[in-house]
Amino acid sequence: MSRIGKRPVPLPKGVTASVSGQTVQVKGPKGTRSFTATDDVDLKLEAETVRVLPRGSSKRARQQWGMTRTRVANLVTGVTDGFRRELEITGVGYRALVQGKTLKLSLGYSHDVDYAIPEGVQIVCPKPTEIEISGIDEQKVGQVAAEIRDWRRPEPYKGKGIKHKGEYIFRKEGKKK
């Protein structure tokens, strides 16, 4: 039995959910999100909770059971609190700036990198060396953070680059004479 799948997803105050077939739609203070589950699971709306049950005992049904429950829980978290990723920029002259719907990054290249901010994601730069990405879709927020980080990954010798806040960069020792 899936320990994750067994637990129902509670709906906090101000959040409503509707189930029609294999689709769950969740409305909350930050917006509306929906998810369509596979045919291996059943979705049931009970009093202030959404319950996910497997159809049968096949391996695929058990895999989808826990994953579907987690996806529904992420919908609820997204419309209530939202998701955030924080990035730090390390390096002399490296900085970030938000101008309208564009994130301008100075990362030591001969030109500035312009990153168009996608719909449904907010980017804020409280300091020139910090980037805060937020939104109601966890996958989209994480994908934007990964794309920004790919412009200049942290290198192991001086630690220069863009890293997630709290990420540990394994440092190497340089050449010795």
Coordinates of C-alpha atoms in Angstrom, one line a residue:
M1 CA 0.0 0.0 0.0
S2 CA 1.2 3.5 -0.8
R3 CA 1.8 5.5 2.4
I4 CA 1.5 8.7 0.4
G5 CA -1.6 7.7 -1.6
K6 CA -3.6 6.5 1.4
R7 CA -3.7 10.0 2.9
P8 CA -6.5 12.3 1.7
V9 CA -5.6 15.8 0.4
P10 CA -7.2 18.3 2.8
L11 CA -8.7 21.5 1.4
P12 CA -8.0 24.6 3.5
K13 CA -10.5 27.4 4.0
G14 CA -11.0 29.5 0.8
V15 CA -10.1 26.6 -1.5
T16 CA -12.6 24.7 -3.5
A17 CA -12.2 21.6 -5.6
S18 CA -14.3 20.0 -8.3
V19 CA -13.8 16.5 -9.8
S20 CA -15.2 15.6 -13.2
G21 CA -14.1 12.2 -14.4
Q22 CA -10.3 12.1 -14.2
T23 CA -9.9 15.9 -14.0
V24 CA -9.5 17.8 -10.7
Q25 CA -9.9 21.6 -10.7
V26 CA -8.7 23.6 -7.7
K27 CA -9.6 27.3 -7.1
G28 CA -8.0 29.3 -4.4
P29 CA -6.9 32.9 -3.5
K30 CA -3.9 32.8 -6.0
G31 CA -5.7 31.4 -9.0
T32 CA -7.1 28.2 -10.6
R33 CA -5.2 25.0 -11.5
S34 CA -6.3 21.7 -12.9
F35 CA -4.8 18.3 -13.4
T36 CA -5.9 15.3 -15.4
A37 CA -5.1 11.9 -13.8
T38 CA -4.5 8.7 -15.7
D39 CA -7.1 5.9 -15.9
D40 CA -5.2 3.9 -13.3
V41 CA -6.7 5.9 -10.3
D42 CA -10.1 7.1 -9.1
L43 CA -10.6 10.6 -7.8
K44 CA -13.3 11.2 -5.2
L45 CA -14.3 14.5 -3.6
E46 CA -15.4 14.0 0.0
A47 CA -16.2 16.6 2.7
E48 CA -13.3 19.1 2.5
T49 CA -10.9 16.5 1.1
V50 CA -9.9 14.9 -2.2
R51 CA -9.2 11.2 -2.0
V52 CA -7.2 9.2 -4.6
L53 CA -7.8 5.4 -4.9
P54 CA -6.1 2.9 -7.2
R55 CA -8.0 0.9 -9.8
G56 CA -6.8 -2.6 -9.3
S57 CA -3.5 -3.8 -7.9
S58 CA -1.2 -3.6 -11.0
K59 CA 2.3 -2.1 -10.6
R60 CA 1.3 0.9 -12.8
A61 CA -1.8 1.6 -10.7
R62 CA 0.2 1.6 -7.5
Q63 CA 2.8 3.9 -9.1
Q64 CA 0.2 6.4 -10.3
W65 CA -1.6 6.3 -6.9
G66 CA 1.1 8.1 -4.9
M67 CA 2.1 10.3 -7.8
T68 CA -1.5 11.5 -8.4
R69 CA -2.0 12.3 -4.7
T70 CA 1.2 14.3 -4.7
R71 CA 0.1 16.2 -7.8
V72 CA -3.3 17.1 -6.3
A73 CA -1.6 18.2 -3.1
N74 CA 0.7 20.4 -5.1
L75 CA -2.3 22.0 -6.8
V76 CA -3.7 22.9 -3.4
T77 CA -0.4 24.3 -2.2
G78 CA 0.0 26.3 -5.4
V79 CA -3.3 28.1 -5.2
T80 CA -2.9 28.8 -1.4
D81 CA 0.8 29.6 -0.8
G82 CA 2.4 29.4 -4.2
F83 CA 6.0 28.1 -4.9
R84 CA 9.3 29.9 -4.6
R85 CA 12.8 29.4 -5.8
E86 CA 15.7 31.7 -4.8
L87 CA 18.9 31.9 -6.7
E88 CA 22.2 33.6 -5.7
I89 CA 24.7 35.1 -8.1
T90 CA 28.4 34.9 -7.2
G91 CA 31.1 36.6 -9.1
V92 CA 32.7 40.0 -9.7
G93 CA 30.5 42.1 -12.0
Y94 CA 27.7 39.4 -12.1
R95 CA 24.3 40.9 -11.5
A96 CA 20.6 40.6 -12.4
L97 CA 17.9 43.3 -13.1
V98 CA 14.2 43.0 -13.9
Q99 CA 13.0 45.4 -16.6
G100 CA 9.3 44.9 -17.4
K101 CA 8.8 41.3 -18.6
T102 CA 12.6 40.7 -19.1
L103 CA 15.3 39.6 -16.7
K104 CA 18.7 41.1 -17.7
L105 CA 21.7 39.1 -16.5
S106 CA 25.3 40.3 -16.6
L107 CA 27.3 37.1 -16.3
G108 CA 30.7 37.9 -17.7
Y109 CA 29.8 37.4 -21.4
S110 CA 30.5 40.0 -24.0
H111 CA 26.8 40.8 -24.0
D112 CA 23.9 40.9 -21.4
V113 CA 21.6 37.9 -21.4
D114 CA 17.9 38.8 -21.8
Y115 CA 15.5 36.2 -20.4
A116 CA 11.9 36.7 -21.2
I117 CA 9.8 36.0 -18.1
P118 CA 7.1 33.4 -19.0
E119 CA 3.4 33.9 -18.2
G120 CA 2.3 32.7 -14.7
V121 CA 5.8 33.3 -13.2
Q122 CA 6.9 36.4 -11.2
I123 CA 10.6 37.3 -10.9
V124 CA 11.9 39.8 -8.4
C125 CA 15.5 40.9 -7.8
P126 CA 15.6 42.4 -4.2
K127 CA 19.4 42.7 -4.6
P128 CA 21.5 42.7 -7.8
T129 CA 22.9 39.3 -6.7
E130 CA 19.6 37.6 -5.8
I131 CA 16.7 36.4 -7.9
E132 CA 13.4 35.3 -6.5
I133 CA 11.1 33.2 -8.7
S134 CA 7.5 32.6 -7.6
G135 CA 4.3 31.2 -9.1
I136 CA 1.4 28.8 -8.5
D137 CA 2.8 26.0 -10.8
E138 CA 5.7 24.2 -9.2
Q139 CA 6.9 22.7 -12.4
K140 CA 7.0 26.0 -14.2
V141 CA 8.8 27.8 -11.3
G142 CA 11.4 25.0 -11.1
Q143 CA 11.9 25.0 -14.9
V144 CA 12.5 28.8 -15.0
A145 CA 15.0 28.5 -12.2
A146 CA 16.8 25.7 -14.0
E147 CA 16.9 27.7 -17.3
I148 CA 18.3 30.8 -15.5
R149 CA 20.9 28.7 -13.7
D150 CA 22.0 27.1 -17.0
W151 CA 23.3 30.5 -18.2
R152 CA 26.2 30.3 -15.8
R153 CA 26.4 27.2 -13.6
P154 CA 28.7 27.5 -10.5
E155 CA 32.2 26.4 -11.2
P156 CA 34.2 24.4 -8.6
Y157 CA 37.4 26.6 -8.4
K158 CA 36.2 30.0 -7.5
G159 CA 32.4 29.3 -7.1
K160 CA 31.4 31.9 -9.6
G161 CA 28.0 31.5 -11.2
I162 CA 24.3 31.2 -10.4
K163 CA 23.3 28.7 -7.7
H164 CA 20.2 27.8 -5.7
K165 CA 20.1 29.5 -2.2
G166 CA 21.6 27.1 0.3
E167 CA 23.2 24.9 -2.4
Y168 CA 26.7 23.6 -1.5
I169 CA 29.3 23.9 -4.3
F170 CA 32.0 21.3 -3.9
R171 CA 35.2 23.3 -4.2
K172 CA 38.4 22.1 -5.8
E173 CA 42.0 23.2 -5.2
G174 CA 43.7 24.9 -8.1
K175 CA 47.1 24.0 -9.6
K176 CA 50.1 24.0 -7.3
K177 CA 53.6 25.1 -8.3

